[in-house]
PDB file of C-alpha atoms in Angstrom:
ATOM      1  CA  MET A   1       0.015   0.131  -0.211  1.00  0.00           C
ATOM      2  CA  LEU A   2       1.512   3.181  -1.283  1.00  0.00           C
ATOM      3  CA  LYS A   3       1.851   6.126   2.068  1.00  0.00           C
ATOM      4  CA  ILE A   4       2.615   9.913   1.743  1.00  0.00           C
ATOM      5  CA  PRO A   5       4.404  10.754   4.886  1.00  0.00           C
ATOM      6  CA  GLY A   6       2.147  12.984   6.987  1.00  0.00           C
ATOM      7  CA  TYR A   7      -1.107  11.997   4.696  1.00  0.00           C
ATOM      8  CA  VAL A   8      -4.270  10.774   6.190  1.00  0.00           C
ATOM      9  CA  ASP A   9      -3.754   7.073   6.372  1.00  0.00           C
ATOM     10  CA  GLY A  10      -5.838   5.660   4.619  1.00  0.00           C
ATOM     11  CA  PRO A  11      -5.737   2.612   1.474  1.00  0.00           C
ATOM     12  CA  LEU A  12      -3.839   4.803  -1.180  1.00  0.00           C
ATOM     13  CA  ALA A  13      -3.808   2.929  -4.327  1.00  0.00           C
ATOM     14  CA  GLU A  14      -0.976   3.737  -7.565  1.00  0.00           C
ATOM     15  CA  GLY A  15      -4.285   4.847  -9.791  1.00  0.00           C
ATOM     16  CA  SER A  16      -2.470   5.424 -13.166  1.00  0.00           C
ATOM     17  CA  ALA A  17      -4.000   2.726 -14.876  1.00  0.00           C
ATOM     18  CA  TYR A  18      -7.729   4.882 -15.232  1.00  0.00           C
ATOM     19  CA  LEU A  19      -5.278   7.507 -17.366  1.00  0.00           C
ATOM     20  CA  ASP A  20      -5.638   5.988 -20.253  1.00  0.00           C
ATOM     21  CA  ASP A  21      -9.484   5.935 -19.715  1.00  0.00           C
ATOM     22  CA  PRO A  22     -10.676   8.757 -22.224  1.00  0.00           C
ATOM     23  CA  LEU A  23     -13.876   8.953 -19.860  1.00  0.00           C
ATOM     24  CA  PHE A  24     -11.298   9.995 -16.769  1.00  0.00           C
ATOM     25  CA  TRP A  25     -10.400  13.387 -17.523  1.00  0.00           C
ATOM     26  CA  PRO A  26     -14.330  15.293 -17.769  1.00  0.00           C
ATOM     27  CA  VAL A  27     -14.485  13.637 -14.647  1.00  0.00           C
ATOM     28  CA  HIS A  28     -11.673  14.618 -12.623  1.00  0.00           C
ATOM     29  CA  LEU A  29     -12.344  18.344 -14.283  1.00  0.00           C
ATOM     30  CA  GLY A  30     -16.149  18.436 -13.323  1.00  0.00           C
ATOM     31  CA  ALA A  31     -15.752  20.997 -10.603  1.00  0.00           C
ATOM     32  CA  SER A  32     -14.171  23.313 -13.573  1.00  0.00           C
ATOM     33  CA  LEU A  33     -17.162  22.065 -15.903  1.00  0.00           C
ATOM     34  CA  ARG A  34     -19.792  23.709 -14.474  1.00  0.00           C
ATOM     35  CA  GLY A  35     -23.432  24.324 -16.681  1.00  0.00           C
ATOM     36  CA  GLU A  36     -25.082  21.842 -18.259  1.00  0.00           C
ATOM     37  CA  ASP A  37     -23.678  23.025 -22.170  1.00  0.00           C
ATOM     38  CA  ALA A  38     -20.480  22.653 -20.575  1.00  0.00           C
ATOM     39  CA  GLN A  39     -21.195  19.339 -19.188  1.00  0.00           C
ATOM     40  CA  ARG A  40     -23.200  17.403 -22.175  1.00  0.00           C
ATOM     41  CA  ALA A  41     -19.904  19.148 -24.290  1.00  0.00           C
ATOM     42  CA  ALA A  42     -16.960  17.400 -22.136  1.00  0.00           C
ATOM     43  CA  PHE A  43     -19.535  13.788 -21.366  1.00  0.00           C
ATOM     44  CA  GLY A  44     -21.435  14.031 -24.758  1.00  0.00           C
ATOM     45  CA  ALA A  45     -23.379  10.558 -25.144  1.00  0.00           C
ATOM     46  CA  ASP A  46     -20.876   8.806 -22.533  1.00  0.00           C
ATOM     47  CA  TRP A  47     -22.897  10.226 -19.109  1.00  0.00           C
ATOM     48  CA  ASP A  48     -23.384   7.554 -17.801  1.00  0.00           C
ATOM     49  CA  SER A  49     -20.486   5.667 -17.948  1.00  0.00           C
ATOM     50  CA  ALA A  50     -18.647   9.147 -16.563  1.00  0.00           C
ATOM     51  CA  MET A  51     -20.595   8.509 -13.732  1.00  0.00           C
ATOM     52  CA  ASN A  52     -20.107   4.629 -13.044  1.00  0.00           C
ATOM     53  CA  LEU A  53     -16.578   5.323 -13.614  1.00  0.00           C
ATOM     54  CA  CYS A  54     -16.887   8.064 -10.980  1.00  0.00           C
ATOM     55  CA  HIS A  55     -18.445   5.898  -8.220  1.00  0.00           C
ATOM     56  CA  VAL A  56     -15.186   3.370  -9.267  1.00  0.00           C
ATOM     57  CA  LEU A  57     -12.640   6.964  -8.737  1.00  0.00           C
ATOM     58  CA  SER A  58     -14.476   7.422  -5.076  1.00  0.00           C
ATOM     59  CA  ALA A  59     -14.732   4.173  -3.640  1.00  0.00           C
ATOM     60  CA  GLU A  60     -14.489   3.886   0.408  1.00  0.00           C
ATOM     61  CA  ARG A  61     -12.071   0.932  -0.479  1.00  0.00           C
ATOM     62  CA  GLU A  62      -9.023   2.208  -2.520  1.00  0.00           C
ATOM     63  CA  TRP A  63      -8.196   5.852  -2.599  1.00  0.00           C
ATOM     64  CA  PRO A  64      -6.855   6.266  -6.525  1.00  0.00           C
ATOM     65  CA  VAL A  65      -3.142   8.741  -6.347  1.00  0.00           C
ATOM     66  CA  PHE A  66      -1.706   9.690  -9.690  1.00  0.00           C
ATOM     67  CA  SER A  67       1.875  11.440  -8.661  1.00  0.00           C
ATOM     68  CA  VAL A  68       3.600  13.885 -10.977  1.00  0.00           C
ATOM     69  CA  PRO A  69       7.699  14.508  -9.926  1.00  0.00           C
ATOM     70  CA  LEU A  70       9.475  17.375 -10.562  1.00  0.00           C
ATOM     71  CA  SER A  71      13.083  18.034 -11.894  1.00  0.00           C
ATOM     72  CA  SER A  72      13.736  19.488  -8.544  1.00  0.00           C
ATOM     73  CA  GLY A  73      13.173  16.545  -6.497  1.00  0.00           C
ATOM     74  CA  HIS A  74       9.370  17.305  -5.612  1.00  0.00           C
ATOM     75  CA  THR A  75       6.229  15.064  -6.178  1.00  0.00           C
ATOM     76  CA  ILE A  76       2.874  16.156  -6.796  1.00  0.00           C
ATOM     77  CA  HIS A  77       1.295  13.881  -5.197  1.00  0.00           C
ATOM     78  CA  VAL A  78      -3.363  14.272  -6.739  1.00  0.00           C
ATOM     79  CA  VAL A  79      -4.967  12.095  -4.125  1.00  0.00           C
ATOM     80  CA  TYR A  80      -9.201  10.807  -3.597  1.00  0.00           C
ATOM     81  CA  ARG A  81      -9.852  10.531  -0.144  1.00  0.00           C
ATOM     82  CA  ASN A  82     -12.730   8.627  -0.310  1.00  0.00           C
ATOM     83  CA  ILE A  83     -13.921   8.920   3.134  1.00  0.00           C
ATOM     84  CA  GLU A  84     -18.170   8.566   3.409  1.00  0.00           C
ATOM     85  CA  GLY A  85     -19.213  12.207   3.551  1.00  0.00           C
ATOM     86  CA  GLU A  86     -15.617  14.210   3.390  1.00  0.00           C
ATOM     87  CA  ARG A  87     -14.735  13.355  -0.325  1.00  0.00           C
ATOM     88  CA  GLY A  88     -12.331  15.657  -2.526  1.00  0.00           C
ATOM     89  CA  VAL A  89      -9.440  15.180  -4.338  1.00  0.00           C
ATOM     90  CA  ASP A  90      -5.702  17.001  -2.290  1.00  0.00           C
ATOM     91  CA  TYR A  91      -2.799  17.823  -4.095  1.00  0.00           C
ATOM     92  CA  LEU A  92      -0.615  17.477  -2.570  1.00  0.00           C
ATOM     93  CA  LEU A  93       3.288  18.281  -2.407  1.00  0.00           C
ATOM     94  CA  HIS A  94       6.222  16.415  -0.936  1.00  0.00           C
ATOM     95  CA  HIS A  95      10.401  16.407  -0.881  1.00  0.00           C
ATOM     96  CA  PRO A  96      12.025  13.914   0.206  1.00  0.00           C
ATOM     97  CA  THR A  97      13.331  15.786   2.867  1.00  0.00           C
ATOM     98  CA  TRP A  98      10.331  16.723   4.395  1.00  0.00           C
ATOM     99  CA  PRO A  99       9.008  14.942   7.861  1.00  0.00           C
ATOM    100  CA  ALA A 100       5.464  15.385   5.713  1.00  0.00           C
ATOM    101  CA  ALA A 101       3.253  16.836   2.529  1.00  0.00           C
ATOM    102  CA  GLU A 102       2.161  20.302   2.661  1.00  0.00           C
ATOM    103  CA  THR A 103      -1.136  20.535   1.032  1.00  0.00           C
ATOM    104  CA  LEU A 104      -1.292  22.834  -2.109  1.00  0.00           C
ATOM    105  CA  ALA A 105      -5.229  22.617  -2.870  1.00  0.00           C
ATOM    106  CA  VAL A 106      -8.098  20.844  -2.071  1.00  0.00           C
ATOM    107  CA  ASP A 107     -10.767  20.127  -4.620  1.00  0.00           C
ATOM    108  CA  ASP A 108     -14.262  19.120  -1.938  1.00  0.00           C
ATOM    109  CA  GLY A 109     -17.334  21.247  -0.040  1.00  0.00           C
ATOM    110  CA  HIS A 110     -14.684  22.514   1.743  1.00  0.00           C
ATOM    111  CA  PHE A 111     -11.774  23.864  -0.865  1.00  0.00           C
ATOM    112  CA  MET A 112      -8.669  25.437  -0.223  1.00  0.00           C
ATOM    113  CA  GLY A 113      -7.413  26.862  -3.354  1.00  0.00           C
ATOM    114  CA  PRO A 114      -5.536  27.955  -5.535  1.00  0.00           C
ATOM    115  CA  GLY A 115      -2.604  25.977  -5.697  1.00  0.00           C
ATOM    116  CA  LEU A 116      -1.079  27.442  -8.865  1.00  0.00           C
ATOM    117  CA  SER A 117      -0.634  30.319 -11.621  1.00  0.00           C
ATOM    118  CA  TRP A 118      -1.296  29.591 -15.130  1.00  0.00           C
ATOM    119  CA  PRO A 119       2.917  29.482 -15.539  1.00  0.00           C
ATOM    120  CA  GLU A 120       3.323  27.167 -12.966  1.00  0.00           C
ATOM    121  CA  LEU A 121       0.885  24.918 -14.343  1.00  0.00           C
ATOM    122  CA  LEU A 122       2.222  24.778 -17.358  1.00  0.00           C
ATOM    123  CA  SER A 123       6.235  24.820 -15.757  1.00  0.00           C
ATOM    124  CA  ALA A 124       5.161  21.427 -13.917  1.00  0.00           C
ATOM    125  CA  ALA A 125       3.348  20.361 -16.762  1.00  0.00           C
ATOM    126  CA  ARG A 126       6.470  20.414 -19.358  1.00  0.00           C
ATOM    127  CA  GLN A 127       9.105  19.402 -16.889  1.00  0.00           C
ATOM    128  CA  PRO A 128      10.365  16.181 -18.063  1.00  0.00           C
ATOM    129  CA  ALA A 129       9.625  12.854 -16.496  1.00  0.00           C
ATOM    130  CA  THR A 130      10.740   9.283 -16.592  1.00  0.00           C
ATOM    131  CA  ARG A 131       7.965   8.128 -14.373  1.00  0.00           C
ATOM    132  CA  GLU A 132       4.622   7.872 -12.780  1.00  0.00           C
ATOM    133  CA  VAL A 133       2.999  10.924 -14.897  1.00  0.00           C
ATOM    134  CA  ASP A 134       5.135  11.286 -17.148  1.00  0.00           C
ATOM    135  CA  ASP A 135       3.229  12.886 -20.293  1.00  0.00           C
ATOM    136  CA  ALA A 136       3.331  16.764 -20.351  1.00  0.00           C
ATOM    137  CA  ASP A 137      -0.709  16.912 -21.736  1.00  0.00           C
ATOM    138  CA  ALA A 138      -1.650  14.341 -18.846  1.00  0.00           C
ATOM    139  CA  ARG A 139       0.199  16.586 -16.199  1.00  0.00           C
ATOM    140  CA  LEU A 140      -1.640  19.470 -17.355  1.00  0.00           C
ATOM    141  CA  LEU A 141      -4.949  17.937 -17.429  1.00  0.00           C
ATOM    142  CA  LEU A 142      -4.373  16.446 -14.062  1.00  0.00           C
ATOM    143  CA  LEU A 143      -2.589  19.603 -11.903  1.00  0.00           C
ATOM    144  CA  PHE A 144      -5.848  21.953 -13.794  1.00  0.00           C
ATOM    145  CA  PRO A 145      -8.092  21.901 -10.721  1.00  0.00           C
ATOM    146  CA  THR A 146      -5.421  23.506  -8.910  1.00  0.00           C
ATOM    147  CA  LEU A 147      -5.346  26.549 -11.043  1.00  0.00           C
ATOM    148  CA  GLY A 148      -6.573  29.900  -9.940  1.00  0.00           C
ATOM    149  CA  ASP A 149      -5.355  32.693 -12.431  1.00  0.00           C
ATOM    150  CA  ALA A 150      -6.789  35.726 -13.145  1.00  0.00           C
ATOM    151  CA  LEU A 151      -4.539  36.720 -15.845  1.00  0.00           C
ATOM    152  CA  ILE A 152      -4.632  34.098 -18.116  1.00  0.00           C
ATOM    153  CA  PRO A 153      -2.607  34.530 -21.341  1.00  0.00           C
ATOM    154  CA  ASP A 154      -4.915  34.632 -24.839  1.00  0.00           C
ATOM    155  CA  ASP A 155      -2.514  31.057 -25.425  1.00  0.00           C
ATOM    156  CA  ALA A 156      -3.121  29.032 -22.855  1.00  0.00           C
ATOM    157  CA  ALA A 157      -6.352  27.647 -24.354  1.00  0.00           C
ATOM    158  CA  ILE A 158      -4.564  26.722 -27.367  1.00  0.00           C
ATOM    159  CA  ALA A 159      -2.405  24.259 -24.683  1.00  0.00           C
ATOM    160  CA  LEU A 160      -5.711  23.524 -22.870  1.00  0.00           C
ATOM    161  CA  THR A 161      -7.534  22.459 -26.349  1.00  0.00           C
ATOM    162  CA  ALA A 162      -4.393  20.447 -27.937  1.00  0.00           C
ATOM    163  CA  ALA A 163      -4.685  17.911 -23.707  1.00  0.00           C
ATOM    164  CA  LEU A 164      -8.187  17.367 -24.358  1.00  0.00           C
ATOM    165  CA  THR A 165      -7.650  16.848 -28.561  1.00  0.00           C
ATOM    166  CA  ALA A 166      -4.439  14.354 -26.885  1.00  0.00           C
ATOM    167  CA  LEU A 167      -6.378  12.387 -24.526  1.00  0.00           C
ATOM    168  CA  THR A 168     -10.270  12.365 -24.769  1.00  0.00           C
ATOM    169  CA  LEU A 169     -12.838  11.524 -26.852  1.00  0.00           C
ATOM    170  CA  ILE A 170     -14.434  15.307 -26.477  1.00  0.00           C
ATOM    171  CA  GLU A 171     -16.032  16.066 -29.885  1.00  0.00           C
ATOM    172  CA  GLU A 172     -15.558  19.848 -29.478  1.00  0.00           C
ATOM    173  CA  PRO A 173     -12.235  19.937 -26.976  1.00  0.00           C
ATOM    174  CA  ALA A 174     -12.165  24.200 -28.022  1.00  0.00           C
ATOM    175  CA  GLU A 175     -15.115  24.546 -26.647  1.00  0.00           C
ATOM    176  CA  VAL A 176     -14.521  22.215 -23.611  1.00  0.00           C
ATOM    177  CA  ALA A 177     -11.067  24.467 -23.038  1.00  0.00           C
ATOM    178  CA  SER A 178     -12.757  27.512 -22.787  1.00  0.00           C
ATOM    179  CA  ALA A 179     -15.270  26.762 -20.657  1.00  0.00           C
ATOM    180  CA  LEU A 180     -12.162  25.412 -17.760  1.00  0.00           C
ATOM    181  CA  LEU A 181     -10.649  28.090 -18.271  1.00  0.00           C
ATOM    182  CA  GLU A 182     -13.430  30.431 -17.368  1.00  0.00           C
ATOM    183  CA  ASN A 183     -14.423  28.327 -14.334  1.00  0.00           C
ATOM    184  CA  GLN A 184     -10.825  27.034 -13.498  1.00  0.00           C
ATOM    185  CA  GLY A 185     -11.849  26.255  -9.830  1.00  0.00           C
ATOM    186  CA  GLN A 186     -13.624  26.459  -7.170  1.00  0.00           C
ATOM    187  CA  TRP A 187     -12.400  29.291  -5.614  1.00  0.00           C
ATOM    188  CA  ALA A 188     -11.928  32.688  -7.465  1.00  0.00           C
ATOM    189  CA  PRO A 189      -9.296  33.762  -9.667  1.00  0.00           C
ATOM    190  CA  ALA A 190      -6.351  35.332  -7.925  1.00  0.00           C
ATOM    191  CA  HIS A 191      -3.620  37.424  -8.994  1.00  0.00           C
ATOM    192  CA  TRP A 192      -0.286  36.162  -8.767  1.00  0.00           C
ATOM    193  CA  ARG A 193       3.113  38.437  -7.663  1.00  0.00           C
ATOM    194  CA  LYS A 194       6.391  37.261  -7.150  1.00  0.00           C
ATOM    195  CA  THR A 195       7.912  39.123  -3.593  1.00  0.00           C
ATOM    196  CA  ASP A 196      11.686  38.662  -1.433  1.00  0.00           C
ATOM    197  CA  ASP A 197      11.422  35.716  -4.884  1.00  0.00           C
ATOM    198  CA  VAL A 198       8.882  34.123  -3.489  1.00  0.00           C
ATOM    199  CA  TRP A 199       5.240  33.714  -5.741  1.00  0.00           C
ATOM    200  CA  ILE A 200       2.243  34.320  -4.059  1.00  0.00           C
ATOM    201  CA  ASN A 201      -1.468  35.881  -4.369  1.00  0.00           C
ATOM    202  CA  ASP A 202      -4.493  37.221  -3.103  1.00  0.00           C
ATOM    203  CA  GLY A 203      -6.344  34.559  -3.058  1.00  0.00           C
ATOM    204  CA  ALA A 204      -8.412  34.571   0.299  1.00  0.00           C
ATOM    205  CA  HIS A 205      -8.595  30.595   0.403  1.00  0.00           C
ATOM    206  CA  SER A 206      -4.953  29.709  -0.137  1.00  0.00           C
ATOM    207  CA  TYR A 207      -2.300  28.752   1.060  1.00  0.00           C
ATOM    208  CA  ARG A 208       0.549  30.567  -0.776  1.00  0.00           C
ATOM    209  CA  ASN A 209      -1.610  33.706   0.248  1.00  0.00           C
ATOM    210  CA  PRO A 210       0.981  34.576   2.912  1.00  0.00           C
ATOM    211  CA  ARG A 211      -1.536  37.373   4.822  1.00  0.00           C
ATOM    212  CA  ASN A 212      -4.245  34.259   5.429  1.00  0.00           C
ATOM    213  CA  ALA A 213      -3.427  32.300   8.742  1.00  0.00           C
ATOM    214  CA  PHE A 214      -3.438  28.747   7.528  1.00  0.00           C
ATOM    215  CA  ALA A 215      -0.663  29.995   5.066  1.00  0.00           C
ATOM    216  CA  LEU A 216       2.492  27.667   4.605  1.00  0.00           C
ATOM    217  CA  PRO A 217       5.715  29.877   5.712  1.00  0.00           C
ATOM    218  CA  HIS A 218       8.063  31.333   4.101  1.00  0.00           C
ATOM    219  CA  GLY A 219      10.495  29.057   3.842  1.00  0.00           C
ATOM    220  CA  ARG A 220       8.267  25.902   2.231  1.00  0.00           C
ATOM    221  CA  LEU A 221       6.363  29.030  -0.666  1.00  0.00           C
ATOM    222  CA  LEU A 222       9.888  30.082  -1.406  1.00  0.00           C
ATOM    223  CA  GLU A 223      10.820  26.025  -2.114  1.00  0.00           C
ATOM    224  CA  ILE A 224       7.260  25.492  -4.102  1.00  0.00           C
ATOM    225  CA  SER A 225       8.337  28.159  -5.690  1.00  0.00           C
ATOM    226  CA  ASN A 226      11.312  27.234  -7.027  1.00  0.00           C
ATOM    227  CA  ALA A 227      10.006  23.750  -7.798  1.00  0.00           C
ATOM    228  CA  LEU A 228       7.083  24.705  -9.426  1.00  0.00           C
ATOM    229  CA  ASN A 229       8.732  26.955 -11.366  1.00  0.00           C
ATOM    230  CA  GLY A 230      11.749  25.099 -12.237  1.00  0.00           C
ATOM    231  CA  ASN A 231      13.844  27.087 -11.200  1.00  0.00           C
ATOM    232  CA  PRO A 232      16.799  26.052  -9.151  1.00  0.00           C
ATOM    233  CA  ALA A 233      16.175  24.960  -5.146  1.00  0.00           C
TER     234      ALA A 233
END
């Protein structure tokens, strides 16, 4: 059974096999597919099959984990936390020298985030990897629910559309990409800025906003910024 230092005990299981299922992606991105039009475009006639997959992913007997290694030696773990009444997806960052993983974002009814800006999402997706989740398109879609950025560049839709085209059977990937970028996450899009070499935001629910009482300490924020942006430690 998998273990993530400092994370709640649960039946963690490698989830990479799900990544080959084209329906996994709209299910995983569901929180940003709000409204009937967005859901119709994403799921089409596969709604029932998608709901069956959702039930499998949320089964208490097994918590799927997807790991995204970064060049810095850190790893982002995406965990389907399948506790009855407290289901959600946790986005954790860990380094072998840390005693416990840090939470970047939480996608559930008591959401926390954002965890990444658009440049960081693109950087994390495109960092080279030879183990675990190593495909750039899969990494982009897997980490997308952590996004919260008020200043999305014009070419973001192109990258997102390309990933949806490569990994899903969605008939109108550009339409779905547009809907995803419009909604992003459950939180309001945040404004990001660099202060003392640390990328921070103004999100009221973000661990990366130093103004929040629950924010991560400066040292961790610096290390996280460097890891996500592909900078040397």
